[in-house]
PDB file of C-alpha atoms and ligand atoms in Angstrom:
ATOM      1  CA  UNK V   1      25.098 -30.160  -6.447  1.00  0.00           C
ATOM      2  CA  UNK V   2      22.772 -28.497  -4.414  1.00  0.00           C
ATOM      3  CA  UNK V   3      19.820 -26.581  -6.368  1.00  0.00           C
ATOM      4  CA  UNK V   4      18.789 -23.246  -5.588  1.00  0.00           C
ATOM      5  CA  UNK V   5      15.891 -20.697  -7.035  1.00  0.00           C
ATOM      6  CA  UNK V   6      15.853 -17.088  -6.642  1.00  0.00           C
ATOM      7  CA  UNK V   7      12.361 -15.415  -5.990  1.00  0.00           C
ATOM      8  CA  UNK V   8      12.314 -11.748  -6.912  1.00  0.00           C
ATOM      9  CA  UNK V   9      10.008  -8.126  -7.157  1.00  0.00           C
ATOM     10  CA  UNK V  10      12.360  -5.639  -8.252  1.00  0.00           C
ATOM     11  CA  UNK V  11      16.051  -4.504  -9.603  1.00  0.00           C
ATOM     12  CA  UNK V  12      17.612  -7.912  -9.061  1.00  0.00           C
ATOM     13  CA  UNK V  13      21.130  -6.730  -7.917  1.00  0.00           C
ATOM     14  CA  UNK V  14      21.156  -9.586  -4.902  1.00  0.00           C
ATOM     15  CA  UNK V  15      20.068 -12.118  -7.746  1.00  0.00           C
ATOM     16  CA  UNK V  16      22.699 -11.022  -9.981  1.00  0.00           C
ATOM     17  CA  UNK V  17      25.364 -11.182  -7.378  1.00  0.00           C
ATOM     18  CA  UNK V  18      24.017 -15.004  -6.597  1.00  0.00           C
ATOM     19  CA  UNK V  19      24.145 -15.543 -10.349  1.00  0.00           C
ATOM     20  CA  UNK V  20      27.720 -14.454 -10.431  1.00  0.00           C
ATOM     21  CA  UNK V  21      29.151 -16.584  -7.569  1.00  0.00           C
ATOM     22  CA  UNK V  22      27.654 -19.305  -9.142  1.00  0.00           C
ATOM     23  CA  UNK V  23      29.047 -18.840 -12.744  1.00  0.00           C
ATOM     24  CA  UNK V  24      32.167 -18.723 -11.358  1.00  0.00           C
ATOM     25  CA  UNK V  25      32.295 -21.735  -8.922  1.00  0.00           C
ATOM     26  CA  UNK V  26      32.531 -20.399  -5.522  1.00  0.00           C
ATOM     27  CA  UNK V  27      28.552 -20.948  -4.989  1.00  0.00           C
ATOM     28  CA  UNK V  28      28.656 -24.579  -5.468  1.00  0.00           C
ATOM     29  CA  UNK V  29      24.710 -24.440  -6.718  1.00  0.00           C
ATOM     30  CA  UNK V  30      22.599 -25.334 -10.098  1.00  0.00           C
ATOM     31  CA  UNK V  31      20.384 -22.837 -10.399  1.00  0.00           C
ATOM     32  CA  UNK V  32      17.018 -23.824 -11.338  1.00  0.00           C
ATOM     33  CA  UNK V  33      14.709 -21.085 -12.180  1.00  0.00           C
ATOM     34  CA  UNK V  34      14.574 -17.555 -10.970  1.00  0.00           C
ATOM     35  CA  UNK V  35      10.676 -15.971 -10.422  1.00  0.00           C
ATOM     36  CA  UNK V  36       8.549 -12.833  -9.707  1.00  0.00           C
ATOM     37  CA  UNK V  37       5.664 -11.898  -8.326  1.00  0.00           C
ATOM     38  CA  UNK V  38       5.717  -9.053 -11.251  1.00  0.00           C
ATOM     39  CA  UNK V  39       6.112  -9.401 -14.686  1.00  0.00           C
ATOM     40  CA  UNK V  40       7.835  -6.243 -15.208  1.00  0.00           C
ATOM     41  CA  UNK V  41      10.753  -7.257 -12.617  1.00  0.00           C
ATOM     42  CA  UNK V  42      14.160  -5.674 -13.931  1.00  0.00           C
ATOM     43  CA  UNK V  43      15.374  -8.908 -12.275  1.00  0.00           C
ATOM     44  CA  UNK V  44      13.310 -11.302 -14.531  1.00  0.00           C
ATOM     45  CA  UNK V  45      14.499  -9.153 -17.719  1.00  0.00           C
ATOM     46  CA  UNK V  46      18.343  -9.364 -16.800  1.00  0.00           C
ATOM     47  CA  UNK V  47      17.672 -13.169 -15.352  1.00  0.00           C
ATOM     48  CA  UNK V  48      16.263 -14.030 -19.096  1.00  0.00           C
ATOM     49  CA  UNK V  49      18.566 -11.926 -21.008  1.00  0.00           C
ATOM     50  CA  UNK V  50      21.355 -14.315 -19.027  1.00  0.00           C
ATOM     51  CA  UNK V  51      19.493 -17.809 -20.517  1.00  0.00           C
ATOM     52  CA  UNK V  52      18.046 -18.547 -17.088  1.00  0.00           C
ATOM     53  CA  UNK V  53      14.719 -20.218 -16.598  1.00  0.00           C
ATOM     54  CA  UNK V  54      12.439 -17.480 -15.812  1.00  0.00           C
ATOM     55  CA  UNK V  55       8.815 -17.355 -14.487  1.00  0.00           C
ATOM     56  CA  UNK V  56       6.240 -15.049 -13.297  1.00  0.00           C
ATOM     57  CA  UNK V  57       3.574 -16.225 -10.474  1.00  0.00           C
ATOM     58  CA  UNK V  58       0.635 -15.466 -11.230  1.00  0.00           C
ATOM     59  CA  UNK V  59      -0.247 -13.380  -8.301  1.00  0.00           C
ATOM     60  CA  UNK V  60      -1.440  -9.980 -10.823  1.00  0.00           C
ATOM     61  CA  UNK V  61      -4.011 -12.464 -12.333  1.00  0.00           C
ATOM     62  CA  UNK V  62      -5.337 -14.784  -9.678  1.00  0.00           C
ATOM     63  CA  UNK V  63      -4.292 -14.807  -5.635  1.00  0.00           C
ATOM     64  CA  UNK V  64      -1.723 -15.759  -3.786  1.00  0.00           C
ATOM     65  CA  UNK V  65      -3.193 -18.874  -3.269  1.00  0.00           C
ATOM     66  CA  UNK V  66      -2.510 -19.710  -6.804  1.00  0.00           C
ATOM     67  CA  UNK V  67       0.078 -18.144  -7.218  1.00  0.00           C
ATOM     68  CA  UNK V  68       1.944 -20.240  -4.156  1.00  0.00           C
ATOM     69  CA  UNK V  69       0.893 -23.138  -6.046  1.00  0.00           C
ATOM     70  CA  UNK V  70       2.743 -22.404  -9.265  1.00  0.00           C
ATOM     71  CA  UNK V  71       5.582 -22.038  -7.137  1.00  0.00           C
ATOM     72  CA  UNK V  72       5.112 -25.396  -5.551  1.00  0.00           C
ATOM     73  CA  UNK V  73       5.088 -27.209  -8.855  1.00  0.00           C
ATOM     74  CA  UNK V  74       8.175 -25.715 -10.170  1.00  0.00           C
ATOM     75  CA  UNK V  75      10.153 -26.620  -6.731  1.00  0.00           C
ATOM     76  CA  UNK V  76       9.329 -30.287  -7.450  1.00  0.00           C
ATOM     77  CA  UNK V  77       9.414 -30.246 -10.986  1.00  0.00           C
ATOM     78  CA  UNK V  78      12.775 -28.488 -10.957  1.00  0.00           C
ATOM     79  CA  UNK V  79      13.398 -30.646  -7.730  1.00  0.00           C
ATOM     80  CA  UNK V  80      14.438 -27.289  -6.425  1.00  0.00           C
ATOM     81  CA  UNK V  81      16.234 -27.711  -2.387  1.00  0.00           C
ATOM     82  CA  UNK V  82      16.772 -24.107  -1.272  1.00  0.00           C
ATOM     83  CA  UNK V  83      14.371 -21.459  -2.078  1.00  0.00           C
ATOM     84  CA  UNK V  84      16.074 -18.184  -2.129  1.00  0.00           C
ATOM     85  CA  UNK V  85      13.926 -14.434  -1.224  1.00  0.00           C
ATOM     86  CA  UNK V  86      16.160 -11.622  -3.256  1.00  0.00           C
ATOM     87  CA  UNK V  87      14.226  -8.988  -2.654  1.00  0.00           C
ATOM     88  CA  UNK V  88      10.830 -10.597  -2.705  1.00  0.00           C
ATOM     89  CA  UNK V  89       7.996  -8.326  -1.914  1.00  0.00           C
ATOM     90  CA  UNK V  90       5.413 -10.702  -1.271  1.00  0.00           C
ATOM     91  CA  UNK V  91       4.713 -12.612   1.972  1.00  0.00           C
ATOM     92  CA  UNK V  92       4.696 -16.423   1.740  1.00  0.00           C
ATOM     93  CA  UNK V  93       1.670 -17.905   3.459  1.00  0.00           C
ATOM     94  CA  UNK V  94       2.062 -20.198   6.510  1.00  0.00           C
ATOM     95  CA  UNK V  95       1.034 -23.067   4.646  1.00  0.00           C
ATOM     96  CA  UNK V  96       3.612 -22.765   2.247  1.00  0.00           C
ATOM     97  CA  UNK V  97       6.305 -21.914   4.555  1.00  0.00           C
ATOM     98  CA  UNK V  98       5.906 -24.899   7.142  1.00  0.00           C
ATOM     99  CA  UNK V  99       6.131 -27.008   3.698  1.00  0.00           C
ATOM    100  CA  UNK V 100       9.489 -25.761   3.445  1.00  0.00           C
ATOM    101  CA  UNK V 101      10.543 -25.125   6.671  1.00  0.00           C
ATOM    102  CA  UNK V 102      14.395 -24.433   7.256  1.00  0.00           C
ATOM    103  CA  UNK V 103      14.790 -24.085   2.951  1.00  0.00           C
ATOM    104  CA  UNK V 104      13.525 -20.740   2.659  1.00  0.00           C
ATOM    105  CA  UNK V 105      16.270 -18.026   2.897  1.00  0.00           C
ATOM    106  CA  UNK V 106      15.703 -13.865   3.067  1.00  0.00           C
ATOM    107  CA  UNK V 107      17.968 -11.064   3.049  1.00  0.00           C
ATOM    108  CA  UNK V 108      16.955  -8.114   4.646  1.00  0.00           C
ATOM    109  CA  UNK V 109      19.136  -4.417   4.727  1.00  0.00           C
ATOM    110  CA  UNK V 110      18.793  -3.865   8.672  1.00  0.00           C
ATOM    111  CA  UNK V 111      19.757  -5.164  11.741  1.00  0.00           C
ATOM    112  CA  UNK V 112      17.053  -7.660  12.753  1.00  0.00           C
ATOM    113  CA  UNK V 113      14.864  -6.842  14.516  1.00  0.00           C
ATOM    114  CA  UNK V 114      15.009  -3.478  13.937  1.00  0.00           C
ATOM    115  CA  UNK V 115      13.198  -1.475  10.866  1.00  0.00           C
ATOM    116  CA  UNK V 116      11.492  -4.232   9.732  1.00  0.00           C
ATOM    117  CA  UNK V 117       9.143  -4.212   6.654  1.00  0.00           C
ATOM    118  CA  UNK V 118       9.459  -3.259   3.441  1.00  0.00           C
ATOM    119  CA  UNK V 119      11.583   0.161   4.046  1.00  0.00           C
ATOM    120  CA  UNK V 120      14.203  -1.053   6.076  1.00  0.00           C
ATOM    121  CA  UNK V 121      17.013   1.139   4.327  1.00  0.00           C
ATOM    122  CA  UNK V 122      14.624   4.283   5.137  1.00  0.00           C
ATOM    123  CA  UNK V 123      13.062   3.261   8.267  1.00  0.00           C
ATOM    124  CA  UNK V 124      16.758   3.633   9.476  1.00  0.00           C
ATOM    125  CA  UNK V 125      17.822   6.551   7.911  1.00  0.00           C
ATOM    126  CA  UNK V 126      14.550   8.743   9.195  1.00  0.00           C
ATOM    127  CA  UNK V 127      15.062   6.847  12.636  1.00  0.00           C
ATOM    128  CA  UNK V 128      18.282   8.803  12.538  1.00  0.00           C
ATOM    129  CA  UNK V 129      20.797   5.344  13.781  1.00  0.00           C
ATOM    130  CA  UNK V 130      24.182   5.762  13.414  1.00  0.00           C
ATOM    131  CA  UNK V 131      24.809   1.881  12.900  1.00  0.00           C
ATOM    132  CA  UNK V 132      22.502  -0.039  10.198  1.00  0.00           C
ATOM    133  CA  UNK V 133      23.281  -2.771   8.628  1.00  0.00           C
ATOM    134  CA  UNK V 134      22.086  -6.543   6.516  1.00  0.00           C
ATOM    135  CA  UNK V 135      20.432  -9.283   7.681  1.00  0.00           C
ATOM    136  CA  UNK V 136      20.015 -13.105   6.444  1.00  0.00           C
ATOM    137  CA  UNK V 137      17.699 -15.454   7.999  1.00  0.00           C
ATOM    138  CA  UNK V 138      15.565 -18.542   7.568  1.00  0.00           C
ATOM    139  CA  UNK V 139      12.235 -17.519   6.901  1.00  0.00           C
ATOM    140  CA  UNK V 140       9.311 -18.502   9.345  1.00  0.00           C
ATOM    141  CA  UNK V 141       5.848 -17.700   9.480  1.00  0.00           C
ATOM    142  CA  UNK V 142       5.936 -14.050  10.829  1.00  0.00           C
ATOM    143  CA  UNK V 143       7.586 -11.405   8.530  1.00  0.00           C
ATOM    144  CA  UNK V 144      11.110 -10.611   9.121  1.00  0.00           C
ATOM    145  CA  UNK V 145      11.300 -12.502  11.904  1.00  0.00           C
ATOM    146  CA  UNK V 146      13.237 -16.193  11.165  1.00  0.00           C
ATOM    147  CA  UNK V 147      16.541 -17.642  12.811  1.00  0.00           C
ATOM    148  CA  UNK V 148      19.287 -14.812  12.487  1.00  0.00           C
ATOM    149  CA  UNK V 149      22.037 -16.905   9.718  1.00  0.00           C
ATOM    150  CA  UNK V 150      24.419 -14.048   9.716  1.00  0.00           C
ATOM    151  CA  UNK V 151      24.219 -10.017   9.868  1.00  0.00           C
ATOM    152  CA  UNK V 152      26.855  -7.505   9.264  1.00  0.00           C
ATOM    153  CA  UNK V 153      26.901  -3.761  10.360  1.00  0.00           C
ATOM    154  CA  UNK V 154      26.875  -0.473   7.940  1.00  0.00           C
ATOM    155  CA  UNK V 155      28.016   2.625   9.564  1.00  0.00           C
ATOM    156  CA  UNK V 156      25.616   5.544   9.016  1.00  0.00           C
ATOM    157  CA  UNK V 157      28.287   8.835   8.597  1.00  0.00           C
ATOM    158  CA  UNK V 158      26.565  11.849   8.733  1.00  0.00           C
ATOM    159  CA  UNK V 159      27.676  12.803   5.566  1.00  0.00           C
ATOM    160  CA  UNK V 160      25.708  10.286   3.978  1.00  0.00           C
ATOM    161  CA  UNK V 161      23.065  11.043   1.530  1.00  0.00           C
ATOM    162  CA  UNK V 162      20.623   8.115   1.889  1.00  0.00           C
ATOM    163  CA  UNK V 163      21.400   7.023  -1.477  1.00  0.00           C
ATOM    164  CA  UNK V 164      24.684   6.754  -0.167  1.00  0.00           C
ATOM    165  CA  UNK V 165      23.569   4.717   2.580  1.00  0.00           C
ATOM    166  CA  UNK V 166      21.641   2.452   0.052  1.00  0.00           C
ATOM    167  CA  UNK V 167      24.610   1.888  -1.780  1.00  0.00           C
ATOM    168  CA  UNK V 168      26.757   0.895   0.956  1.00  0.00           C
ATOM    169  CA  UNK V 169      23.947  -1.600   2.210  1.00  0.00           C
ATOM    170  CA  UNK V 170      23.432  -3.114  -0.837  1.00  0.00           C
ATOM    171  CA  UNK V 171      27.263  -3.671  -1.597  1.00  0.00           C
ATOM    172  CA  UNK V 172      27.560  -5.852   1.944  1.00  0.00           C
ATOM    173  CA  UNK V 173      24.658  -7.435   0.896  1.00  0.00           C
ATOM    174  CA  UNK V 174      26.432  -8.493  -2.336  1.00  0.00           C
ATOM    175  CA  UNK V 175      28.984  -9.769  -0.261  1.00  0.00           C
ATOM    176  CA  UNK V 176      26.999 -11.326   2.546  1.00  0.00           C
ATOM    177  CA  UNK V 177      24.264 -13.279   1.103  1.00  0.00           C
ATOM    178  CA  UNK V 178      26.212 -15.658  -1.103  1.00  0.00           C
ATOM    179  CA  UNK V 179      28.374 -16.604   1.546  1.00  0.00           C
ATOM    180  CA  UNK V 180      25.783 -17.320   3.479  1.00  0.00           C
ATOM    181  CA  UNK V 181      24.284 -19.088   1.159  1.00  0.00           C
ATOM    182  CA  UNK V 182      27.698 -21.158   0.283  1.00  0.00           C
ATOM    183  CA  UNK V 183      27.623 -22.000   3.991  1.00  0.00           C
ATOM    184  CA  UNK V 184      24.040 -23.483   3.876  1.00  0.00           C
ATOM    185  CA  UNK V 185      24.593 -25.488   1.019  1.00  0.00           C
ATOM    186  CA  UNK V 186      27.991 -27.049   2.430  1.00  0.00           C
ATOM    187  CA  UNK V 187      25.894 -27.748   5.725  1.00  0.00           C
ATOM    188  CA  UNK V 188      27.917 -25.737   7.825  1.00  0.00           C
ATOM    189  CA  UNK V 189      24.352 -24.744   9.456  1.00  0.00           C
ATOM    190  CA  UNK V 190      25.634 -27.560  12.561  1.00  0.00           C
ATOM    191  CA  UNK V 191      22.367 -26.438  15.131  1.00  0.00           C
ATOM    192  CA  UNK V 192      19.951 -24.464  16.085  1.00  0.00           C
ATOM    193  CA  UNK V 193      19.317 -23.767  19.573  1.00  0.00           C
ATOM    194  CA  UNK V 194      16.492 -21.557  20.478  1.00  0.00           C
ATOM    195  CA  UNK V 195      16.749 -18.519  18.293  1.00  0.00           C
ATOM    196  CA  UNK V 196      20.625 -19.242  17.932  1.00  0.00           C
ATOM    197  CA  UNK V 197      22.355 -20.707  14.747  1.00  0.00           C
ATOM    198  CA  UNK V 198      25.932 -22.072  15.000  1.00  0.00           C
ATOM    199  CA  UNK V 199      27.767 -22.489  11.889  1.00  0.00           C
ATOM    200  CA  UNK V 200      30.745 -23.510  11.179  1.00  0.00           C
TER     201      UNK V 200
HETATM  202  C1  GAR W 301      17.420  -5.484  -1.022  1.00  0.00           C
HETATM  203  O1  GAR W 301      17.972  -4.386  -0.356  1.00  0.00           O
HETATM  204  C2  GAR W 301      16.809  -6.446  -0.029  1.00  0.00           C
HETATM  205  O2  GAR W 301      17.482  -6.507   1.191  1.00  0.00           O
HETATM  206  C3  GAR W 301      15.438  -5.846   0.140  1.00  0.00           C
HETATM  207  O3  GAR W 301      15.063  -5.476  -1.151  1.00  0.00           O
HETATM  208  C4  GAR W 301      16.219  -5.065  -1.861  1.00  0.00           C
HETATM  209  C5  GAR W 301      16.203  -5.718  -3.208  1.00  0.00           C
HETATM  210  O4  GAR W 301      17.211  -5.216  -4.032  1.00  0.00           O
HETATM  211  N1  GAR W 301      14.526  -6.779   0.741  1.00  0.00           N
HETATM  212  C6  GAR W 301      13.610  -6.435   1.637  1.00  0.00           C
HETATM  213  O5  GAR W 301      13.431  -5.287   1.995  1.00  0.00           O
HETATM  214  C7  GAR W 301      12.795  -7.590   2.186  1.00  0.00           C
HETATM  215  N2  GAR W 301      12.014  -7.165   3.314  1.00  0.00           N
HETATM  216  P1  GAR W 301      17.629  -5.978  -5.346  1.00  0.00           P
HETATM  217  O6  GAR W 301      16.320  -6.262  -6.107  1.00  0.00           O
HETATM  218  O7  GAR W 301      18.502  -5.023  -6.093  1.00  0.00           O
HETATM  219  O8  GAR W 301      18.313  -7.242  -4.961  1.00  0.00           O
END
């Protein structure tokens, strides 16, 4: 079975939804440790609450230097395949991403490559589009920026509040990354040609 970890900063809802597909069998994954750049993650609370391995990189206390390292260690000890970004606030050097090229995954709640950054959700909204919408992709060495895996569109109504618009982004990406994710592991991922990924 493959084995997957989920890296983490804040509420955890992607994580959760991971956790849940895998519980139940249609993520064929072991999941071997979920981690946070901050100790007072909501994720890492509901993560240990649910008997998962938790961990906290020491990035508060050292650098990221360290703090990459820690990480590095528990991918081998844990012999750890696919390394999953749920909401991960921090940016992985280049160093550590060319060590894992292709196994690093990241969801992001726009349409690559618009809005990207940290505020994608608002970005949009104050941008005013009328179509937003989730991203998944490999990550690379620039920010945002890896092979497109899959995206799928959220209307913006004008009715919407942007907590509305929050809420329906984060529900597709409940739905999104896990597939994704499913299709990874099963190596459906058949090539990459340029920027484009065929799977299937
Ligand atoms: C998600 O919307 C995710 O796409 C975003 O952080 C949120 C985390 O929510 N990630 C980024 O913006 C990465 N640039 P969650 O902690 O409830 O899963």
């Amino acid at each position: 079975m493959s084995r997957l970890a989920i890296l983490v900063s804040g509420r955890g809802t992607n994580m959760e939804a991971i956790c849940r597909k895998i519980e139940s069998g249609e993520l064929p994954a072991d999941l071997t440790f979920i981690a946070s750049d901050n100790p007072e993650a909501a994720g890492l609370q509901k993560a240990q609450k649910a008997g998962v391995r938790i961990e906290v990189l020491p990035y508060h206390k050292v650098n990221r230097k360290a703090a990459e390292e820690h990480l590095a260690r528990l991918i081998k000890e844990t012999e750890t395949e696919w390394i999953v970004l749920a909401g991960f606030m921090k940016i992985l050097s280049s160093e550590f991403v060319r060590q894992h090229q292709g196994k690093i995954v990241n969801i992001h709640p726009s349409i690559l490559p618009s809005f990207q950054g940290a505020k994608g959700i608002e970005d949009a909204w104050n941008y005013g589009v009328k179509i937003t919408g989730v991203t998944v992709h490999l990550v690379d060495e620039e920010v945002d920026h890896g092979i497109i895996l899959a995206q799928r569109p959220v209307i913006v109504e004008e009715s919407d509040s942007i907590e509305d618009l929050e809420e329906k982004i984060h529900s597709v990406e409940h739905e999104i990354y896990w597939k994704t994710l499913k299709e990874l592991i099963e190596g459906n991922l058949v090539k990459i040609e340029g920027r484009r990924a065929f799977i299937g």
